[in-house]
Amino acid sequence: MPDFATDPHLLHLQYGTAEKLRIRQEAHDLYSEQQTNFFPWVLEFLALTPGLLLADVGCGPGAYHPLLAATGCQVLALDFSQGMLAEVQSQARARSLPVWPLRADAQHLPLADGCCDRVMANHMLYHVPDQLAALRELRRIARPGGIVVLATNAEDAGGLLYDAHCAAAIELGYRPSARPTAGFHLGHLARVQEIFPTAAVHVRPDAFRFPTIDAALRYYASGMIDALEDAPADGSHQRPLLRAVAARLEPIYAAAGVLRVAKDAGCFVAQVE
């Protein structure tokens, strides 16, 4: 039975290209209650200064990289997806960013001990089968006195959509799987402190305010819709689920004139001893 968050085939479908991730980021940009972007909030914890070397592990398409370059940092961009690294390379060339892409497994990073002044792994550890191994690797490559930041979601983030998904899936004869971020969320401080004893958790309250049902369904269809045990490979589940989820969201939307979906997020921050 594949795990939606860690199964290699499902991860390739989600992250082989940046398309679905871009849809989700667009939703965050357009519909968040918070007026300020999440990325600068995260980077504040890294105390960045010119000349620092930062490893962005699980970098995705490089959404943080223009902001990092503006601080004068040098960036090692590591990701397991070749498609994501192609996006990083294209952006770095187009904008002349000091970013060097490198294909890597977070559980076995091809970097020397203590080589990085700063390390971040944002919204990616729930995709790693052996999280403690990955955390050890993040600790290993960080220099003494360096800072490590791990961003993720609150345990109940996206709960309104996930509850609608589960009810719709069961009605249609499917078995919903755990929400994608269940494997690593802001409630896992004790796990992080096994490797980073000084780690503290910082929470940023937020929510989507989707102005239409279609806007919410576009976000849902970019990822959560496939959170099924043994989802059909041909995608035949998607259209029926979209209809069934829409039917559950419509009364909520009609009552409020908006769909508010809580999505608190935050990060663990640790100074390396």
PDB file of C-alpha atoms in Angstrom:
ATOM      1  CA  MET A   1       0.000   0.000   0.000  1.00  0.00           C
ATOM      2  CA  PRO A   2       1.702   3.265  -1.080  1.00  0.00           C
ATOM      3  CA  ASP A   3       2.146   6.123   1.362  1.00  0.00           C
ATOM      4  CA  PHE A   4       0.938   9.287  -0.352  1.00  0.00           C
ATOM      5  CA  ALA A   5       3.666  11.395   1.254  1.00  0.00           C
ATOM      6  CA  THR A   6       6.666   9.122   0.588  1.00  0.00           C
ATOM      7  CA  ASP A   7       5.850   6.734  -2.289  1.00  0.00           C
ATOM      8  CA  PRO A   8       8.407   7.394  -5.094  1.00  0.00           C
ATOM      9  CA  HIS A   9       5.854   7.052  -7.908  1.00  0.00           C
ATOM     10  CA  LEU A  10       3.394   9.418  -6.280  1.00  0.00           C
ATOM     11  CA  LEU A  11       6.157  11.887  -5.455  1.00  0.00           C
ATOM     12  CA  HIS A  12       7.228  11.898  -9.088  1.00  0.00           C
ATOM     13  CA  LEU A  13       3.650  12.683 -10.130  1.00  0.00           C
ATOM     14  CA  GLN A  14       3.594  15.570  -7.650  1.00  0.00           C
ATOM     15  CA  TYR A  15       7.128  16.919  -8.082  1.00  0.00           C
ATOM     16  CA  GLY A  16       8.434  15.668 -11.422  1.00  0.00           C
ATOM     17  CA  THR A  17       7.676  19.189 -12.613  1.00  0.00           C
ATOM     18  CA  ALA A  18       6.836  22.355 -10.698  1.00  0.00           C
ATOM     19  CA  GLU A  19       3.300  22.693 -12.129  1.00  0.00           C
ATOM     20  CA  LYS A  20       1.288  21.383  -9.163  1.00  0.00           C
ATOM     21  CA  LEU A  21       3.543  23.051  -6.627  1.00  0.00           C
ATOM     22  CA  ARG A  22       3.137  26.313  -8.541  1.00  0.00           C
ATOM     23  CA  ILE A  23      -0.659  26.040  -8.328  1.00  0.00           C
ATOM     24  CA  ARG A  24      -0.446  25.614  -4.560  1.00  0.00           C
ATOM     25  CA  GLN A  25       1.961  28.523  -4.178  1.00  0.00           C
ATOM     26  CA  GLU A  26      -0.326  30.692  -6.305  1.00  0.00           C
ATOM     27  CA  ALA A  27      -3.174  29.896  -3.896  1.00  0.00           C
ATOM     28  CA  HIS A  28      -1.039  30.949  -0.936  1.00  0.00           C
ATOM     29  CA  ASP A  29      -0.140  34.200  -2.699  1.00  0.00           C
ATOM     30  CA  LEU A  30      -3.716  35.052  -3.686  1.00  0.00           C
ATOM     31  CA  TYR A  31      -5.893  33.842  -0.827  1.00  0.00           C
ATOM     32  CA  SER A  32      -3.937  33.993   2.445  1.00  0.00           C
ATOM     33  CA  GLU A  33      -5.287  36.024   5.349  1.00  0.00           C
ATOM     34  CA  GLN A  34      -1.772  37.025   6.309  1.00  0.00           C
ATOM     35  CA  GLN A  35      -0.787  40.056   4.281  1.00  0.00           C
ATOM     36  CA  THR A  36       2.933  39.334   4.435  1.00  0.00           C
ATOM     37  CA  ASN A  37       4.614  36.460   2.626  1.00  0.00           C
ATOM     38  CA  PHE A  38       5.651  33.345   4.543  1.00  0.00           C
ATOM     39  CA  PHE A  39       9.112  33.165   2.960  1.00  0.00           C
ATOM     40  CA  PRO A  40      10.613  36.384   4.469  1.00  0.00           C
ATOM     41  CA  TRP A  41       9.155  35.378   7.843  1.00  0.00           C
ATOM     42  CA  VAL A  42      11.068  32.077   7.699  1.00  0.00           C
ATOM     43  CA  LEU A  43      14.304  33.684   6.538  1.00  0.00           C
ATOM     44  CA  GLU A  44      14.328  36.100   9.486  1.00  0.00           C
ATOM     45  CA  PHE A  45      15.192  33.156  11.756  1.00  0.00           C
ATOM     46  CA  LEU A  46      18.368  32.430   9.772  1.00  0.00           C
ATOM     47  CA  ALA A  47      20.082  35.758  10.608  1.00  0.00           C
ATOM     48  CA  LEU A  48      21.506  35.966   7.096  1.00  0.00           C
ATOM     49  CA  THR A  49      24.506  38.143   6.213  1.00  0.00           C
ATOM     50  CA  PRO A  50      26.538  38.479   3.001  1.00  0.00           C
ATOM     51  CA  GLY A  51      28.958  35.675   2.230  1.00  0.00           C
ATOM     52  CA  LEU A  52      27.265  32.904   4.193  1.00  0.00           C
ATOM     53  CA  LEU A  53      26.919  29.491   2.544  1.00  0.00           C
ATOM     54  CA  LEU A  54      23.405  28.082   2.883  1.00  0.00           C
ATOM     55  CA  ALA A  55      22.146  24.608   1.981  1.00  0.00           C
ATOM     56  CA  ASP A  56      18.522  24.562   0.828  1.00  0.00           C
ATOM     57  CA  VAL A  57      17.654  20.871   1.188  1.00  0.00           C
ATOM     58  CA  GLY A  58      14.524  19.839  -0.699  1.00  0.00           C
ATOM     59  CA  CYS A  59      14.675  23.166  -2.499  1.00  0.00           C
ATOM     60  CA  GLY A  60      11.856  22.503  -4.965  1.00  0.00           C
ATOM     61  CA  PRO A  61      11.822  25.039  -7.823  1.00  0.00           C
ATOM     62  CA  GLY A  62      13.842  27.558  -5.810  1.00  0.00           C
ATOM     63  CA  ALA A  63      11.107  29.811  -4.485  1.00  0.00           C
ATOM     64  CA  TYR A  64      13.354  31.133  -1.703  1.00  0.00           C
ATOM     65  CA  HIS A  65      16.395  31.721  -3.902  1.00  0.00           C
ATOM     66  CA  PRO A  66      15.803  35.306  -5.090  1.00  0.00           C
ATOM     67  CA  LEU A  67      15.301  36.377  -1.472  1.00  0.00           C
ATOM     68  CA  LEU A  68      18.420  34.493  -0.381  1.00  0.00           C
ATOM     69  CA  ALA A  69      20.478  36.037  -3.165  1.00  0.00           C
ATOM     70  CA  ALA A  70      19.330  39.501  -2.092  1.00  0.00           C
ATOM     71  CA  THR A  71      20.994  38.922   1.303  1.00  0.00           C
ATOM     72  CA  GLY A  72      24.336  38.139  -0.353  1.00  0.00           C
ATOM     73  CA  CYS A  73      24.287  34.436   0.565  1.00  0.00           C
ATOM     74  CA  GLN A  74      25.638  31.631  -1.588  1.00  0.00           C
ATOM     75  CA  VAL A  75      23.130  28.801  -2.012  1.00  0.00           C
ATOM     76  CA  LEU A  76      23.587  25.066  -2.471  1.00  0.00           C
ATOM     77  CA  ALA A  77      20.229  23.892  -3.845  1.00  0.00           C
ATOM     78  CA  LEU A  78      19.621  20.193  -3.184  1.00  0.00           C
ATOM     79  CA  ASP A  79      16.638  18.179  -4.359  1.00  0.00           C
ATOM     80  CA  PHE A  80      15.934  14.587  -5.387  1.00  0.00           C
ATOM     81  CA  SER A  81      13.760  15.672  -8.336  1.00  0.00           C
ATOM     82  CA  GLN A  82      15.634  16.396 -11.526  1.00  0.00           C
ATOM     83  CA  GLY A  83      12.624  18.381 -12.728  1.00  0.00           C
ATOM     84  CA  MET A  84      12.851  20.709  -9.733  1.00  0.00           C
ATOM     85  CA  LEU A  85      16.590  21.173 -10.228  1.00  0.00           C
ATOM     86  CA  ALA A  86      15.979  22.115 -13.866  1.00  0.00           C
ATOM     87  CA  GLU A  87      13.668  24.882 -12.618  1.00  0.00           C
ATOM     88  CA  VAL A  88      16.317  26.020 -10.141  1.00  0.00           C
ATOM     89  CA  GLN A  89      18.993  26.076 -12.843  1.00  0.00           C
ATOM     90  CA  SER A  90      16.775  28.021 -15.240  1.00  0.00           C
ATOM     91  CA  GLN A  91      15.894  30.629 -12.613  1.00  0.00           C
ATOM     92  CA  ALA A  92      19.511  30.988 -11.476  1.00  0.00           C
ATOM     93  CA  ARG A  93      20.705  31.579 -15.029  1.00  0.00           C
ATOM     94  CA  ALA A  94      17.902  33.987 -15.895  1.00  0.00           C
ATOM     95  CA  ARG A  95      18.458  36.094 -12.772  1.00  0.00           C
ATOM     96  CA  SER A  96      22.213  35.557 -12.283  1.00  0.00           C
ATOM     97  CA  LEU A  97      21.647  34.107  -8.808  1.00  0.00           C
ATOM     98  CA  PRO A  98      24.533  32.610  -6.790  1.00  0.00           C
ATOM     99  CA  VAL A  99      22.815  29.203  -6.655  1.00  0.00           C
ATOM    100  CA  TRP A 100      24.356  25.796  -7.390  1.00  0.00           C
ATOM    101  CA  PRO A 101      21.888  22.919  -7.943  1.00  0.00           C
ATOM    102  CA  LEU A 102      22.814  19.410  -6.820  1.00  0.00           C
ATOM    103  CA  ARG A 103      20.714  16.234  -6.995  1.00  0.00           C
ATOM    104  CA  ALA A 104      20.677  14.617  -3.565  1.00  0.00           C
ATOM    105  CA  ASP A 105      18.754  12.386  -1.186  1.00  0.00           C
ATOM    106  CA  ALA A 106      18.163  14.195   2.122  1.00  0.00           C
ATOM    107  CA  GLN A 107      19.039  10.960   3.946  1.00  0.00           C
ATOM    108  CA  HIS A 108      22.526  10.903   2.357  1.00  0.00           C
ATOM    109  CA  LEU A 109      23.731  14.398   1.546  1.00  0.00           C
ATOM    110  CA  PRO A 110      26.864  14.607  -0.635  1.00  0.00           C
ATOM    111  CA  LEU A 111      28.385  17.426   1.410  1.00  0.00           C
ATOM    112  CA  ALA A 112      31.277  17.621   3.856  1.00  0.00           C
ATOM    113  CA  ASP A 113      30.819  17.804   7.612  1.00  0.00           C
ATOM    114  CA  GLY A 114      30.256  21.338   8.897  1.00  0.00           C
ATOM    115  CA  CYS A 115      30.513  22.917   5.456  1.00  0.00           C
ATOM    116  CA  CYS A 116      27.430  25.164   5.656  1.00  0.00           C
ATOM    117  CA  ASP A 117      26.815  28.261   7.751  1.00  0.00           C
ATOM    118  CA  ARG A 118      23.051  27.886   7.443  1.00  0.00           C
ATOM    119  CA  VAL A 119      20.778  24.965   6.557  1.00  0.00           C
ATOM    120  CA  MET A 120      17.101  24.944   5.761  1.00  0.00           C
ATOM    121  CA  ALA A 121      14.674  22.160   4.847  1.00  0.00           C
ATOM    122  CA  ASN A 122      11.262  23.643   4.222  1.00  0.00           C
ATOM    123  CA  HIS A 123       8.029  21.702   3.759  1.00  0.00           C
ATOM    124  CA  MET A 124       9.814  18.545   2.693  1.00  0.00           C
ATOM    125  CA  LEU A 125      10.610  16.277   5.652  1.00  0.00           C
ATOM    126  CA  TYR A 126       7.173  14.629   5.506  1.00  0.00           C
ATOM    127  CA  HIS A 127       8.321  13.205   2.157  1.00  0.00           C
ATOM    128  CA  VAL A 128      11.415  11.531   3.674  1.00  0.00           C
ATOM    129  CA  PRO A 129      11.047   7.869   4.754  1.00  0.00           C
ATOM    130  CA  ASP A 130      13.760   8.049   7.445  1.00  0.00           C
ATOM    131  CA  GLN A 131      13.361  11.477   9.005  1.00  0.00           C
ATOM    132  CA  LEU A 132      15.902  10.927  11.783  1.00  0.00           C
ATOM    133  CA  ALA A 133      18.512  10.029   9.168  1.00  0.00           C
ATOM    134  CA  ALA A 134      17.702  13.239   7.300  1.00  0.00           C
ATOM    135  CA  LEU A 135      17.837  15.297  10.495  1.00  0.00           C
ATOM    136  CA  ARG A 136      21.240  13.798  11.302  1.00  0.00           C
ATOM    137  CA  GLU A 137      22.449  14.772   7.850  1.00  0.00           C
ATOM    138  CA  LEU A 138      21.197  18.328   8.270  1.00  0.00           C
ATOM    139  CA  ARG A 139      23.024  18.487  11.599  1.00  0.00           C
ATOM    140  CA  ARG A 140      26.196  16.990  10.107  1.00  0.00           C
ATOM    141  CA  ILE A 141      26.581  19.543   7.318  1.00  0.00           C
ATOM    142  CA  ALA A 142      25.927  22.552   9.588  1.00  0.00           C
ATOM    143  CA  ARG A 143      28.952  24.188  11.185  1.00  0.00           C
ATOM    144  CA  PRO A 144      29.096  24.692  14.975  1.00  0.00           C
ATOM    145  CA  GLY A 145      27.304  27.929  15.733  1.00  0.00           C
ATOM    146  CA  GLY A 146      25.286  27.669  12.542  1.00  0.00           C
ATOM    147  CA  ILE A 147      21.494  27.830  12.327  1.00  0.00           C
ATOM    148  CA  VAL A 148      19.096  25.208  10.989  1.00  0.00           C
ATOM    149  CA  VAL A 149      15.480  26.019  10.064  1.00  0.00           C
ATOM    150  CA  LEU A 150      12.818  23.427   9.228  1.00  0.00           C
ATOM    151  CA  ALA A 151       9.483  24.816   8.014  1.00  0.00           C
ATOM    152  CA  THR A 152       6.295  22.767   7.995  1.00  0.00           C
ATOM    153  CA  ASN A 153       2.554  22.942   8.618  1.00  0.00           C
ATOM    154  CA  ALA A 154       0.424  22.688  11.726  1.00  0.00           C
ATOM    155  CA  GLU A 155      -1.106  19.264  12.270  1.00  0.00           C
ATOM    156  CA  ASP A 156      -4.614  20.466  11.375  1.00  0.00           C
ATOM    157  CA  ALA A 157      -3.668  22.665   8.396  1.00  0.00           C
ATOM    158  CA  GLY A 158      -6.116  22.273   5.537  1.00  0.00           C
ATOM    159  CA  GLY A 159      -8.552  20.411   7.771  1.00  0.00           C
ATOM    160  CA  LEU A 160     -11.737  21.634   6.092  1.00  0.00           C
ATOM    161  CA  LEU A 161     -10.615  20.365   2.678  1.00  0.00           C
ATOM    162  CA  TYR A 162      -9.193  17.141   4.083  1.00  0.00           C
ATOM    163  CA  ASP A 163     -12.411  16.325   5.940  1.00  0.00           C
ATOM    164  CA  ALA A 164     -14.418  16.916   2.756  1.00  0.00           C
ATOM    165  CA  HIS A 165     -11.967  14.740   0.823  1.00  0.00           C
ATOM    166  CA  CYS A 166     -12.253  11.872   3.304  1.00  0.00           C
ATOM    167  CA  ALA A 167     -16.054  11.941   3.349  1.00  0.00           C
ATOM    168  CA  ALA A 168     -16.238  12.099  -0.448  1.00  0.00           C
ATOM    169  CA  ALA A 169     -13.681   9.315  -0.884  1.00  0.00           C
ATOM    170  CA  ILE A 170     -15.530   6.963   1.467  1.00  0.00           C
ATOM    171  CA  GLU A 171     -18.846   7.709  -0.251  1.00  0.00           C
ATOM    172  CA  LEU A 172     -17.271   6.758  -3.602  1.00  0.00           C
ATOM    173  CA  GLY A 173     -15.738   3.550  -2.270  1.00  0.00           C
ATOM    174  CA  TYR A 174     -12.160   4.747  -1.878  1.00  0.00           C
ATOM    175  CA  ARG A 175      -9.990   4.632   1.218  1.00  0.00           C
ATOM    176  CA  PRO A 176      -8.503   8.029   2.090  1.00  0.00           C
ATOM    177  CA  SER A 177      -4.909   8.050   3.200  1.00  0.00           C
ATOM    178  CA  ALA A 178      -3.400  10.265   5.878  1.00  0.00           C
ATOM    179  CA  ARG A 179      -3.052  13.904   4.947  1.00  0.00           C
ATOM    180  CA  PRO A 180       0.257  14.475   3.121  1.00  0.00           C
ATOM    181  CA  THR A 181       1.864  16.493   5.909  1.00  0.00           C
ATOM    182  CA  ALA A 182       0.820  14.173   8.751  1.00  0.00           C
ATOM    183  CA  GLY A 183       4.269  12.592   8.922  1.00  0.00           C
ATOM    184  CA  PHE A 184       6.029  15.792   9.961  1.00  0.00           C
ATOM    185  CA  HIS A 185       4.197  18.782  11.406  1.00  0.00           C
ATOM    186  CA  LEU A 186       4.660  21.455  14.056  1.00  0.00           C
ATOM    187  CA  GLY A 187       3.689  18.998  16.776  1.00  0.00           C
ATOM    188  CA  HIS A 188       6.880  17.005  16.212  1.00  0.00           C
ATOM    189  CA  LEU A 189       9.213  19.158  18.311  1.00  0.00           C
ATOM    190  CA  ALA A 190      10.350  16.172  20.398  1.00  0.00           C
ATOM    191  CA  ARG A 191      11.441  14.354  17.241  1.00  0.00           C
ATOM    192  CA  VAL A 192      13.469  17.344  16.084  1.00  0.00           C
ATOM    193  CA  GLN A 193      15.033  17.737  19.537  1.00  0.00           C
ATOM    194  CA  GLU A 194      16.397  14.184  19.333  1.00  0.00           C
ATOM    195  CA  ILE A 195      18.947  15.598  16.886  1.00  0.00           C
ATOM    196  CA  PHE A 196      18.761  19.328  17.661  1.00  0.00           C
ATOM    197  CA  PRO A 197      18.347  19.698  21.451  1.00  0.00           C
ATOM    198  CA  THR A 198      18.140  23.501  21.227  1.00  0.00           C
ATOM    199  CA  ALA A 199      15.284  23.496  18.705  1.00  0.00           C
ATOM    200  CA  ALA A 200      12.249  25.667  19.359  1.00  0.00           C
ATOM    201  CA  VAL A 201       9.003  25.860  17.414  1.00  0.00           C
ATOM    202  CA  HIS A 202       7.585  29.095  15.996  1.00  0.00           C
ATOM    203  CA  VAL A 203       3.994  29.220  14.712  1.00  0.00           C
ATOM    204  CA  ARG A 204       2.515  31.634  12.178  1.00  0.00           C
ATOM    205  CA  PRO A 205      -1.321  31.590  12.228  1.00  0.00           C
ATOM    206  CA  ASP A 206      -2.931  31.854   8.812  1.00  0.00           C
ATOM    207  CA  ALA A 207      -5.859  30.665   6.681  1.00  0.00           C
ATOM    208  CA  PHE A 208      -6.993  30.564   3.089  1.00  0.00           C
ATOM    209  CA  ARG A 209     -10.026  32.660   2.219  1.00  0.00           C
ATOM    210  CA  PHE A 210     -11.112  31.159  -1.070  1.00  0.00           C
ATOM    211  CA  PRO A 211     -13.538  33.548  -2.836  1.00  0.00           C
ATOM    212  CA  THR A 212     -15.089  30.788  -4.952  1.00  0.00           C
ATOM    213  CA  ILE A 213     -15.596  27.034  -4.833  1.00  0.00           C
ATOM    214  CA  ASP A 214     -13.535  26.718  -8.029  1.00  0.00           C
ATOM    215  CA  ALA A 215     -10.538  28.404  -6.408  1.00  0.00           C
ATOM    216  CA  ALA A 216     -10.639  25.914  -3.535  1.00  0.00           C
ATOM    217  CA  LEU A 217     -11.072  22.963  -5.910  1.00  0.00           C
ATOM    218  CA  ARG A 218      -8.085  24.066  -7.997  1.00  0.00           C
ATOM    219  CA  TYR A 219      -5.937  23.955  -4.879  1.00  0.00           C
ATOM    220  CA  TYR A 220      -7.434  20.620  -3.787  1.00  0.00           C
ATOM    221  CA  ALA A 221      -6.880  19.079  -7.226  1.00  0.00           C
ATOM    222  CA  SER A 222      -3.172  19.998  -7.191  1.00  0.00           C
ATOM    223  CA  GLY A 223      -2.352  17.458  -4.497  1.00  0.00           C
ATOM    224  CA  MET A 224      -4.805  16.349  -1.830  1.00  0.00           C
ATOM    225  CA  ILE A 225      -7.136  14.751  -4.356  1.00  0.00           C
ATOM    226  CA  ASP A 226      -4.644  11.883  -4.747  1.00  0.00           C
ATOM    227  CA  ALA A 227      -4.468  11.141  -0.998  1.00  0.00           C
ATOM    228  CA  LEU A 228      -6.021   7.698  -1.402  1.00  0.00           C
ATOM    229  CA  GLU A 229      -4.767   4.235  -0.604  1.00  0.00           C
ATOM    230  CA  ASP A 230      -4.125   2.613  -3.984  1.00  0.00           C
ATOM    231  CA  ALA A 231      -5.403   5.556  -6.022  1.00  0.00           C
ATOM    232  CA  PRO A 232      -6.184   4.556  -9.641  1.00  0.00           C
ATOM    233  CA  ALA A 233      -3.128   5.180 -11.803  1.00  0.00           C
ATOM    234  CA  ASP A 234      -5.304   6.456 -14.647  1.00  0.00           C
ATOM    235  CA  GLY A 235      -6.669   9.323 -12.558  1.00  0.00           C
ATOM    236  CA  SER A 236     -10.243   8.087 -12.902  1.00  0.00           C
ATOM    237  CA  HIS A 237     -10.913   9.019  -9.266  1.00  0.00           C
ATOM    238  CA  GLN A 238     -10.339  12.702  -9.785  1.00  0.00           C
ATOM    239  CA  ARG A 239     -13.479  13.872 -11.571  1.00  0.00           C
ATOM    240  CA  PRO A 240     -15.918  12.061  -9.217  1.00  0.00           C
ATOM    241  CA  LEU A 241     -13.996  13.336  -6.192  1.00  0.00           C
ATOM    242  CA  LEU A 242     -14.079  16.912  -7.451  1.00  0.00           C
ATOM    243  CA  ARG A 243     -17.864  16.724  -7.792  1.00  0.00           C
ATOM    244  CA  ALA A 244     -18.332  15.087  -4.387  1.00  0.00           C
ATOM    245  CA  VAL A 245     -15.997  17.498  -2.582  1.00  0.00           C
ATOM    246  CA  ALA A 246     -17.683  20.475  -4.249  1.00  0.00           C
ATOM    247  CA  ALA A 247     -21.060  19.230  -2.995  1.00  0.00           C
ATOM    248  CA  ARG A 248     -19.721  19.249   0.575  1.00  0.00           C
ATOM    249  CA  LEU A 249     -18.158  22.670   0.294  1.00  0.00           C
ATOM    250  CA  GLU A 250     -21.120  24.429  -1.312  1.00  0.00           C
ATOM    251  CA  PRO A 251     -23.280  24.714   1.870  1.00  0.00           C
ATOM    252  CA  ILE A 252     -20.316  26.109   3.813  1.00  0.00           C
ATOM    253  CA  TYR A 253     -19.627  28.638   1.071  1.00  0.00           C
ATOM    254  CA  ALA A 254     -23.294  29.578   0.774  1.00  0.00           C
ATOM    255  CA  ALA A 255     -23.516  30.288   4.509  1.00  0.00           C
ATOM    256  CA  ALA A 256     -20.377  32.413   4.736  1.00  0.00           C
ATOM    257  CA  GLY A 257     -19.820  33.760   1.214  1.00  0.00           C
ATOM    258  CA  VAL A 258     -16.236  32.522   1.439  1.00  0.00           C
ATOM    259  CA  LEU A 259     -14.393  29.291   2.217  1.00  0.00           C
ATOM    260  CA  ARG A 260     -12.062  29.800   5.146  1.00  0.00           C
ATOM    261  CA  VAL A 261      -9.514  26.978   5.477  1.00  0.00           C
ATOM    262  CA  ALA A 262      -7.110  27.193   8.423  1.00  0.00           C
ATOM    263  CA  LYS A 263      -3.486  26.654   7.405  1.00  0.00           C
ATOM    264  CA  ASP A 264      -1.232  27.590  10.294  1.00  0.00           C
ATOM    265  CA  ALA A 265       2.414  26.940   9.497  1.00  0.00           C
ATOM    266  CA  GLY A 266       5.753  27.681  11.080  1.00  0.00           C
ATOM    267  CA  CYS A 267       9.218  26.343  11.626  1.00  0.00           C
ATOM    268  CA  PHE A 268      11.624  24.680  13.991  1.00  0.00           C
ATOM    269  CA  VAL A 269      14.751  26.743  14.622  1.00  0.00           C
ATOM    270  CA  ALA A 270      17.942  25.385  16.141  1.00  0.00           C
ATOM    271  CA  GLN A 271      21.424  26.712  16.736  1.00  0.00           C
ATOM    272  CA  VAL A 272      24.024  24.006  16.186  1.00  0.00           C
ATOM    273  CA  GLU A 273      26.207  23.365  19.217  1.00  0.00           C
TER     274      GLU A 273
END
